[in-house]
mmCIF file of C-alpha atoms in Angstrom:
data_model
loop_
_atom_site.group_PDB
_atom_site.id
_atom_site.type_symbol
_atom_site.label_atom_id
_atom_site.label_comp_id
_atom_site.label_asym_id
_atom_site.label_seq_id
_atom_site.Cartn_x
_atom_site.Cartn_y
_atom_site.Cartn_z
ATOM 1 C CA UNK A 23 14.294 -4.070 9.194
ATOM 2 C CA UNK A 24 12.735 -1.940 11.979
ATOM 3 C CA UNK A 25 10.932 1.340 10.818
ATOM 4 C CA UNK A 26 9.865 3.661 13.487
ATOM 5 C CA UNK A 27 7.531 6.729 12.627
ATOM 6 C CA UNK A 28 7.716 9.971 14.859
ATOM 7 C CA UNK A 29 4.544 12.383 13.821
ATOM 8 C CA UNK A 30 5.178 16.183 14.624
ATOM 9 C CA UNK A 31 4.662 15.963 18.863
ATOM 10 C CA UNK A 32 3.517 19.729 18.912
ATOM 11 C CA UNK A 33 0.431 17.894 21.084
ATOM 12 C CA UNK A 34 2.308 16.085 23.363
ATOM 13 C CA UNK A 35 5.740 17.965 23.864
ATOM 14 C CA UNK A 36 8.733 16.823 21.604
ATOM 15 C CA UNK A 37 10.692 15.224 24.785
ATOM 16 C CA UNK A 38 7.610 12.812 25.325
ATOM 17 C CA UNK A 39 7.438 11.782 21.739
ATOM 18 C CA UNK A 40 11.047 11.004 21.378
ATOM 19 C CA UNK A 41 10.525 9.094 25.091
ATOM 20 C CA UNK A 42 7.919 7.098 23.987
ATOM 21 C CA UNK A 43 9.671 5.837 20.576
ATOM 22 C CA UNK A 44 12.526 5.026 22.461
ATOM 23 C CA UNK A 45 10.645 3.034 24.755
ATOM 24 C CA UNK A 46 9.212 1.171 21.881
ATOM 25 C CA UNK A 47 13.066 0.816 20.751
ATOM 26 C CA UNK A 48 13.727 -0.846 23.740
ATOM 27 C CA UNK A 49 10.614 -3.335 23.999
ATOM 28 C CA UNK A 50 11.559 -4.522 20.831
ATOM 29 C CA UNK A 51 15.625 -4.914 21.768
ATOM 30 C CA UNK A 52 13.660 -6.834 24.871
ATOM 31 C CA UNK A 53 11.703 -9.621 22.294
ATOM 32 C CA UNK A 54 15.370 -9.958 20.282
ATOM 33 C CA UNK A 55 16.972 -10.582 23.705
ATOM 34 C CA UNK A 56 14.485 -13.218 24.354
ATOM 35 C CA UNK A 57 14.030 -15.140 21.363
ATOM 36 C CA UNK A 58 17.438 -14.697 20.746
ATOM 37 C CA UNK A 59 17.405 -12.661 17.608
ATOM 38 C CA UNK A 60 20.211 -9.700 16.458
ATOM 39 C CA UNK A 61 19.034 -6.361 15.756
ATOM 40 C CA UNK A 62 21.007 -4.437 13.028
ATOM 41 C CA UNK A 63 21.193 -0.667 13.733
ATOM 42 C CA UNK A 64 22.831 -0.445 10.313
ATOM 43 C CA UNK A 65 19.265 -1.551 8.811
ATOM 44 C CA UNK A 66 16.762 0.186 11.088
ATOM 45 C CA UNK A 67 15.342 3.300 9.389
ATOM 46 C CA UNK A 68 14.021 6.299 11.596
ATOM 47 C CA UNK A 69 11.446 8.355 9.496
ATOM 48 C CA UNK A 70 9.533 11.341 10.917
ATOM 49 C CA UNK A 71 6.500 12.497 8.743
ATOM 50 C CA UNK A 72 4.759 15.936 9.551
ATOM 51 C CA UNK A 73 2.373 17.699 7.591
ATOM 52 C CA UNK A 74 4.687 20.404 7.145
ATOM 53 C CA UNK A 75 8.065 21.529 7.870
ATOM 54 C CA UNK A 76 8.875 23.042 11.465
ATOM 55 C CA UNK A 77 11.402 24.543 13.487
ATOM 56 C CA UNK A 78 10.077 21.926 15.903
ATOM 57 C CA UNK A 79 11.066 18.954 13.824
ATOM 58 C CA UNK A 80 14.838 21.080 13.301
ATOM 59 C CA UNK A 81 14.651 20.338 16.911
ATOM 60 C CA UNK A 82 13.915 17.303 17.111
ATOM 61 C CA UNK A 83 16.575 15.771 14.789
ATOM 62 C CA UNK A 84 18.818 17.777 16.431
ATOM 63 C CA UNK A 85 18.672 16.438 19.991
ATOM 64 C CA UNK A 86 17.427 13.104 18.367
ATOM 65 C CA UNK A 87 18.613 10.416 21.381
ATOM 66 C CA UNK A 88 16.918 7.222 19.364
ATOM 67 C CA UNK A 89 19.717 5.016 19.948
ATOM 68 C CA UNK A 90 20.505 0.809 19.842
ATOM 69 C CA UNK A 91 23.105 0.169 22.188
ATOM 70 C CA UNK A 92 25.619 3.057 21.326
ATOM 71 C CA UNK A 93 24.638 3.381 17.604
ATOM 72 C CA UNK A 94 22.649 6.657 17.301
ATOM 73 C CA UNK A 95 19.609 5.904 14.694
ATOM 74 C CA UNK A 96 20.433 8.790 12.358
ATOM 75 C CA UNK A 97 17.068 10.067 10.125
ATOM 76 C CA UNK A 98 16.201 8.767 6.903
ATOM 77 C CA UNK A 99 14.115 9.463 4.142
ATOM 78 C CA UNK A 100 13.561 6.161 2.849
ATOM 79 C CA UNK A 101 12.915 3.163 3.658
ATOM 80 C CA UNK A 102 11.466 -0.172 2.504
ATOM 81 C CA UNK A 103 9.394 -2.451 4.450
ATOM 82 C CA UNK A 104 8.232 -5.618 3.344
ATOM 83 C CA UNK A 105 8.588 -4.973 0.053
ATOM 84 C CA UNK A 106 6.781 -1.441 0.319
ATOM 85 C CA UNK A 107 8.844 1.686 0.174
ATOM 86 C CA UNK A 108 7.968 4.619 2.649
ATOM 87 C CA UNK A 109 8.923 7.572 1.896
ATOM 88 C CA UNK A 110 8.851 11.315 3.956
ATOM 89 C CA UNK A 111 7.791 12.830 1.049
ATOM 90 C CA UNK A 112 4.197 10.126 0.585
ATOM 91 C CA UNK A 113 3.454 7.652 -1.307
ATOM 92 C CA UNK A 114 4.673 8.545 -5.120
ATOM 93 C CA UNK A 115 9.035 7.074 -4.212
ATOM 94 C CA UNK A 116 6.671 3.564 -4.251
ATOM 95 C CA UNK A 117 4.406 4.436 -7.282
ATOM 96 C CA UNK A 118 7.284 5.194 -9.180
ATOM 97 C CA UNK A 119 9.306 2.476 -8.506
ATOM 98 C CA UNK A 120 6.432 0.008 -9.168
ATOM 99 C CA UNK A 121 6.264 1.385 -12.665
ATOM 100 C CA UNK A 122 9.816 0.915 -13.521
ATOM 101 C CA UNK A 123 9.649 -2.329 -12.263
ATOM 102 C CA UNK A 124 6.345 -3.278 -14.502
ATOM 103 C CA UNK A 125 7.657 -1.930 -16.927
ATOM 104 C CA UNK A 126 11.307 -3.361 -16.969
ATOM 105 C CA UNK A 127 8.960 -6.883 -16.450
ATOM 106 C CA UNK A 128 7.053 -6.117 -19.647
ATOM 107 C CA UNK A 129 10.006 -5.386 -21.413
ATOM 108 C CA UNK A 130 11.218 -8.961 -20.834
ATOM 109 C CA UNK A 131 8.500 -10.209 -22.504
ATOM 110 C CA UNK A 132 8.338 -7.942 -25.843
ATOM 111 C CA UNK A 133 10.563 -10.677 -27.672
ATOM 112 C CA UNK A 134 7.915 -13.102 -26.942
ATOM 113 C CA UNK A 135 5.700 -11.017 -29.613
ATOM 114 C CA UNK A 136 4.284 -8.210 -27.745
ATOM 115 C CA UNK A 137 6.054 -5.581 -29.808
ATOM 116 C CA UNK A 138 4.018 -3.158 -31.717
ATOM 117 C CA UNK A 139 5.876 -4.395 -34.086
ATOM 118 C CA UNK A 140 5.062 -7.878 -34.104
ATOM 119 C CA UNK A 141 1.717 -9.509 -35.512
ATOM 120 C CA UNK A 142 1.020 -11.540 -31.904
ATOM 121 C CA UNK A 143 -2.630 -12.174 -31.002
ATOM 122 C CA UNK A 144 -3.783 -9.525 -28.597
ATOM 123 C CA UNK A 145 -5.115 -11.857 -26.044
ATOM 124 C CA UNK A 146 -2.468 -13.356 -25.108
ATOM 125 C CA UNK A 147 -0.012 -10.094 -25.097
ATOM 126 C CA UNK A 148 -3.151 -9.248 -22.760
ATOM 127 C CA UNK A 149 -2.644 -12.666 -20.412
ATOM 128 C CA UNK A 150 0.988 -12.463 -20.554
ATOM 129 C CA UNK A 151 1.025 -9.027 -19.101
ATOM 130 C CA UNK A 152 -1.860 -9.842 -16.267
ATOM 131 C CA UNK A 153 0.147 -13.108 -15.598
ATOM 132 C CA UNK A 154 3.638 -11.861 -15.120
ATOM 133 C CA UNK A 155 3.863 -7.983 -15.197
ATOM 134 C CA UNK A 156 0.227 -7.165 -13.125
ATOM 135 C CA UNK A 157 1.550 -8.349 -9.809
ATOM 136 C CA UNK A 158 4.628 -6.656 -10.169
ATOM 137 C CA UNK A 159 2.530 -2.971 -10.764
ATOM 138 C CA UNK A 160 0.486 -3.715 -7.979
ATOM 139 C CA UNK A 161 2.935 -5.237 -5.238
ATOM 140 C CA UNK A 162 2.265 -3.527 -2.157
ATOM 141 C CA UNK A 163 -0.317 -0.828 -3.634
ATOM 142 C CA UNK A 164 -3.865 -1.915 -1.508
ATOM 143 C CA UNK A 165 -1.620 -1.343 1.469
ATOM 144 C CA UNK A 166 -1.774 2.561 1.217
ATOM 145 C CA UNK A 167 -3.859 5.804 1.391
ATOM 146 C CA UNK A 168 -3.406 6.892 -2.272
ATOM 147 C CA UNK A 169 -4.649 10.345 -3.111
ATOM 148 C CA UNK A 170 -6.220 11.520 -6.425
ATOM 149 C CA UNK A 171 -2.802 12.686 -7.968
ATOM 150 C CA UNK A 172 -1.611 8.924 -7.012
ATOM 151 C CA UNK A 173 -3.734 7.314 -8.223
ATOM 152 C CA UNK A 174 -4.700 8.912 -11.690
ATOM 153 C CA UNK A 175 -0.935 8.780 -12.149
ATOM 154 C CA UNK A 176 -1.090 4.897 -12.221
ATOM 155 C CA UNK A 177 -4.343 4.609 -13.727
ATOM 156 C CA UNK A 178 -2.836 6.716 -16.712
ATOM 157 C CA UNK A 179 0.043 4.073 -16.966
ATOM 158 C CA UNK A 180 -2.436 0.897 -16.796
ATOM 159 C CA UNK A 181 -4.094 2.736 -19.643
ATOM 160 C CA UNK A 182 -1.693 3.180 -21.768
ATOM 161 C CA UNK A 183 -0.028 -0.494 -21.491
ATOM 162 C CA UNK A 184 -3.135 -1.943 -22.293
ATOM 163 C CA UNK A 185 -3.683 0.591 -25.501
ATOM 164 C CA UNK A 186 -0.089 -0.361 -26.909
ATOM 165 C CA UNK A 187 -1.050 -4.155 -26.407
ATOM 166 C CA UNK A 188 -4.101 -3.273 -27.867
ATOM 167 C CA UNK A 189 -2.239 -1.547 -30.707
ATOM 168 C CA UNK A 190 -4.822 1.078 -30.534
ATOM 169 C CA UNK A 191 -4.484 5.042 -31.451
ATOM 170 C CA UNK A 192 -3.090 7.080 -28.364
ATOM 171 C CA UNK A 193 -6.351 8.912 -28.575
ATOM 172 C CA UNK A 194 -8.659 6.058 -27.832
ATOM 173 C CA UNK A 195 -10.975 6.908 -25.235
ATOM 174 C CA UNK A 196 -10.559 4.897 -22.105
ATOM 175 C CA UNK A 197 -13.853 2.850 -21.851
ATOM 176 C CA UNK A 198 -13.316 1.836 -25.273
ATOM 177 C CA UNK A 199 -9.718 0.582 -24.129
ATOM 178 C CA UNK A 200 -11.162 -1.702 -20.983
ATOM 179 C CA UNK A 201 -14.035 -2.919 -23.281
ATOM 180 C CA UNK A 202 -12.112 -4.273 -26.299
ATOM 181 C CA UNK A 203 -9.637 -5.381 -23.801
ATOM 182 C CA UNK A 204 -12.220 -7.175 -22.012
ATOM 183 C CA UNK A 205 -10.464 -5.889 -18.585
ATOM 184 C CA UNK A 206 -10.978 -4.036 -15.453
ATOM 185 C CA UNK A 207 -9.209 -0.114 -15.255
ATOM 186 C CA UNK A 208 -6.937 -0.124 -12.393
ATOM 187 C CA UNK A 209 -9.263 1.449 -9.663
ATOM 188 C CA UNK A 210 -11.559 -1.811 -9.780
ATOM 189 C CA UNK A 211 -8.602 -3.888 -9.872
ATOM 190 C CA UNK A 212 -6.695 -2.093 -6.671
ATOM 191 C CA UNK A 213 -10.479 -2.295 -4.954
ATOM 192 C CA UNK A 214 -10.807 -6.095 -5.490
ATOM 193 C CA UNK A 215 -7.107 -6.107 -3.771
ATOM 194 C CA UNK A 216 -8.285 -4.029 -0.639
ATOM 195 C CA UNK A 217 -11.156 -6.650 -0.064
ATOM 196 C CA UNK A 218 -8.879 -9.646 -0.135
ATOM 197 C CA UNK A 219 -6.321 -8.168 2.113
ATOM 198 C CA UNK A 220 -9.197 -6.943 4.483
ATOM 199 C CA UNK A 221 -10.642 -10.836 4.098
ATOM 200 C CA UNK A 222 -7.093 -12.309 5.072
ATOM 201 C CA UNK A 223 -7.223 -9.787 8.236
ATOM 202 C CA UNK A 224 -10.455 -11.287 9.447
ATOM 203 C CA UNK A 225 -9.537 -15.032 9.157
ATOM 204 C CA UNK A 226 -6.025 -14.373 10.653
ATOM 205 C CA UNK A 227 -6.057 -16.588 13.771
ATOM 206 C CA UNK A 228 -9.669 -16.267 13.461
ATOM 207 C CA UNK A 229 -9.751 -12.690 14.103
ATOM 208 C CA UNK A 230 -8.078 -12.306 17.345
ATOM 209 C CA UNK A 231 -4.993 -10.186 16.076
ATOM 210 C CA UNK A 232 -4.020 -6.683 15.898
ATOM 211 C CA UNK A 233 -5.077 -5.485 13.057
ATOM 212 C CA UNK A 234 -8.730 -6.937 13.602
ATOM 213 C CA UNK A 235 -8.650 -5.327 16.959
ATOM 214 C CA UNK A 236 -7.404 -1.696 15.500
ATOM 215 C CA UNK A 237 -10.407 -2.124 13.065
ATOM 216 C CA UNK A 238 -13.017 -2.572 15.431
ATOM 217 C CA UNK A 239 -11.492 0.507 16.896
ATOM 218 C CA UNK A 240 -11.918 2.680 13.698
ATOM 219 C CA UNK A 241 -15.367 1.115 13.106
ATOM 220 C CA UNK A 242 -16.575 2.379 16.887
ATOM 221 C CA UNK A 243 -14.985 5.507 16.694
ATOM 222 C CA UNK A 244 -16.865 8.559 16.972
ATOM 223 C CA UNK A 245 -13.927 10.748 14.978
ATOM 224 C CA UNK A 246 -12.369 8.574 12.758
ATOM 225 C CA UNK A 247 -9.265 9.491 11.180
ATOM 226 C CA UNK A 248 -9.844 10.368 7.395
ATOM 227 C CA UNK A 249 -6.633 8.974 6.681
ATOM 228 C CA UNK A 250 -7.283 5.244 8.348
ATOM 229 C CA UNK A 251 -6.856 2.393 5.589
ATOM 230 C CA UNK A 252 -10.005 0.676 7.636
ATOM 231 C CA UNK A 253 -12.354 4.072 7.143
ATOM 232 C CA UNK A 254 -11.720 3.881 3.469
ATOM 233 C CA UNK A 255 -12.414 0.699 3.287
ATOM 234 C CA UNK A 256 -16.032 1.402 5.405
ATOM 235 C CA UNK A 257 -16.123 4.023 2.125
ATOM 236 C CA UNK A 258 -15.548 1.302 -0.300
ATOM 237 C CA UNK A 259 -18.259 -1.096 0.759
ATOM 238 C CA UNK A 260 -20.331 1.518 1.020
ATOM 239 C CA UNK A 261 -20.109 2.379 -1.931
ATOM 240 C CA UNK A 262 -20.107 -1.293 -3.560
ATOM 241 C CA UNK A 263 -23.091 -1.504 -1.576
ATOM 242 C CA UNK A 264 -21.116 -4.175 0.612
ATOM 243 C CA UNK A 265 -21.925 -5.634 4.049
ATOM 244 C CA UNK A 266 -20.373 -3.088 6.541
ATOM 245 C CA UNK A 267 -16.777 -3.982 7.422
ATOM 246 C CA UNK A 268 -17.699 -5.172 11.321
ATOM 247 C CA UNK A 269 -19.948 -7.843 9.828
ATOM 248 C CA UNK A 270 -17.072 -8.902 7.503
ATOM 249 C CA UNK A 271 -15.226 -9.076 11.096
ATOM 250 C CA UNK A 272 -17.791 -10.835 13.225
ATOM 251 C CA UNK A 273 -18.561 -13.581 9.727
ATOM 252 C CA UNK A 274 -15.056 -14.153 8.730
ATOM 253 C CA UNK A 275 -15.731 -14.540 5.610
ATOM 254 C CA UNK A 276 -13.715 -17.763 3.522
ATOM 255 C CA UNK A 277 -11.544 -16.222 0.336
ATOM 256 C CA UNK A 278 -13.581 -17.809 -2.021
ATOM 257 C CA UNK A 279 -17.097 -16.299 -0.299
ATOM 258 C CA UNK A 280 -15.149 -12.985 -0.887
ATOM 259 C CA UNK A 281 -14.143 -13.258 -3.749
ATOM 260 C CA UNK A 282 -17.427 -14.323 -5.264
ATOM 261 C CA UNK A 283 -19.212 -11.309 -3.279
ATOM 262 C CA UNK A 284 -16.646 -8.447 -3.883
ATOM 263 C CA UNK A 285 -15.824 -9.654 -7.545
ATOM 264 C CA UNK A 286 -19.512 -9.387 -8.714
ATOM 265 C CA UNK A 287 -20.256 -5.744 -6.790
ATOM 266 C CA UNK A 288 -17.283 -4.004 -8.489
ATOM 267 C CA UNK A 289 -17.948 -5.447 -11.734
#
């Protein structure tokens, strides 16, 4: 699947935008050509996000001309890319479907005695749900920019999972949750994720790729964008009292030596 993003052009002219992601189109119909690969027009998604609604982006799906071949790429509102949903409207389509899925998993497992219901020891409700139903919540989450709303909103669900495994009283104040659960609440959990996706970034082909590259970029910057996934995670170190991201960059850190350094800041 191919997913193309077209930001409002109001900057650069509409006709220079639309000539520059069909220009992109073709470089990649170029690689498919080469190493003999088929590109489905039927499966590539064309999304356009804007921070509001204009008469200019009326326009431009009006005299769209993204095309493969002679298949017109028609907007969308949806699409999912390796295994993440994106969504015109942000990032709650993918929240909400990682719920239903976590919680569809955890209901697979209530009939092996983690029914309120039943009399099963707490523990290992608590292991059976961090073993098979965790990665299924968190699939694809330290990949995004999540907002307050967003993330309070799964925070809120981790919470209450853990209460009803718990068996506690749906008043129970959070802390006390984590505590007897002997757990992490999901920020510290989706933290520890961001640091092991940003370690895998700097040992890919021992950091000469293009996502190392884009960092150093962001790092350098004079204006960052606020909504970078590499400035928040400059925040996050920061604020773990970390080694600054370009160090993690220029050390390459091993997963373990991450691991062991992240793990013990955030807890």
């Amino acid at each position: 699947m191919v997913v193309r993003t077209l930001e409002d052009g109001r900057s650069r002219g509409d006709l220079q935008a639309h000539r520059a992601l069909q220009l992109l189109l073709q470089l990649t119909l170029a690689y498919c050509k080469k190493y003999q690969v088929t590109l489905s027009a039927a499966k590539t998604k064309l999304l356009v996000f804007s921070k509001s609604s204009s008469d200019l982006l009326t326009y431009s799906k009006l005299v769209n001309p993204i095309q493969i071949g002679d298949t017109k790429i028609e907007f969308a509102t949806n699409a999912e890319h390796v295994g993440v949903l994106r969504s015109t409207s942000g990032n709650m389509p993918h929240i909400l479907q990682r719920i239903i899925n976590h919680n569809n998993t955890l209901g697979g497992l209530l009939s092996m005695g983690l029914s309120r219901r039943h009399r099963a020891n707490p523990l290992s409700s608590l292991r059976a749900e961090t073993i098979y139903a965790s990665p299924v919540l968190f699939s694809g989450l330290a990949t995004l920019i999540l907002n307050k709303t967003e993330i309070d909103s799964i925070s809120l669900h981790v919470k209450e999972t853990v209460q009803r495994l718990l068996k506690l009283h749906n008043n129970t104040p959070d802390p006390v949750v984590f505590f007897l659960a002997g757990c992490l609440p999901f920020q510290a959990h989706l933290h520890l994720r961001i640091f092991s996706l940003f370690g895998q970034v700097c040992r890919l082909r021992d950091g000469d790729n293009i996502l190392a590259a884009r960092a150093k970029i962001i790092f350098s910057s004079a204006n960052p964008s606020t909504k970078s996934w590499f400035w928040n995670l400059r925040k996050l170190c920061i604020q773990y009292q970390l080694p600054h991201p370009s160090e993690w960059l220029s050390a390459r850190p091993t997963k373990a030596q991450v691991k062991s350094m992240t793990r013990s800041a955030v807890l």
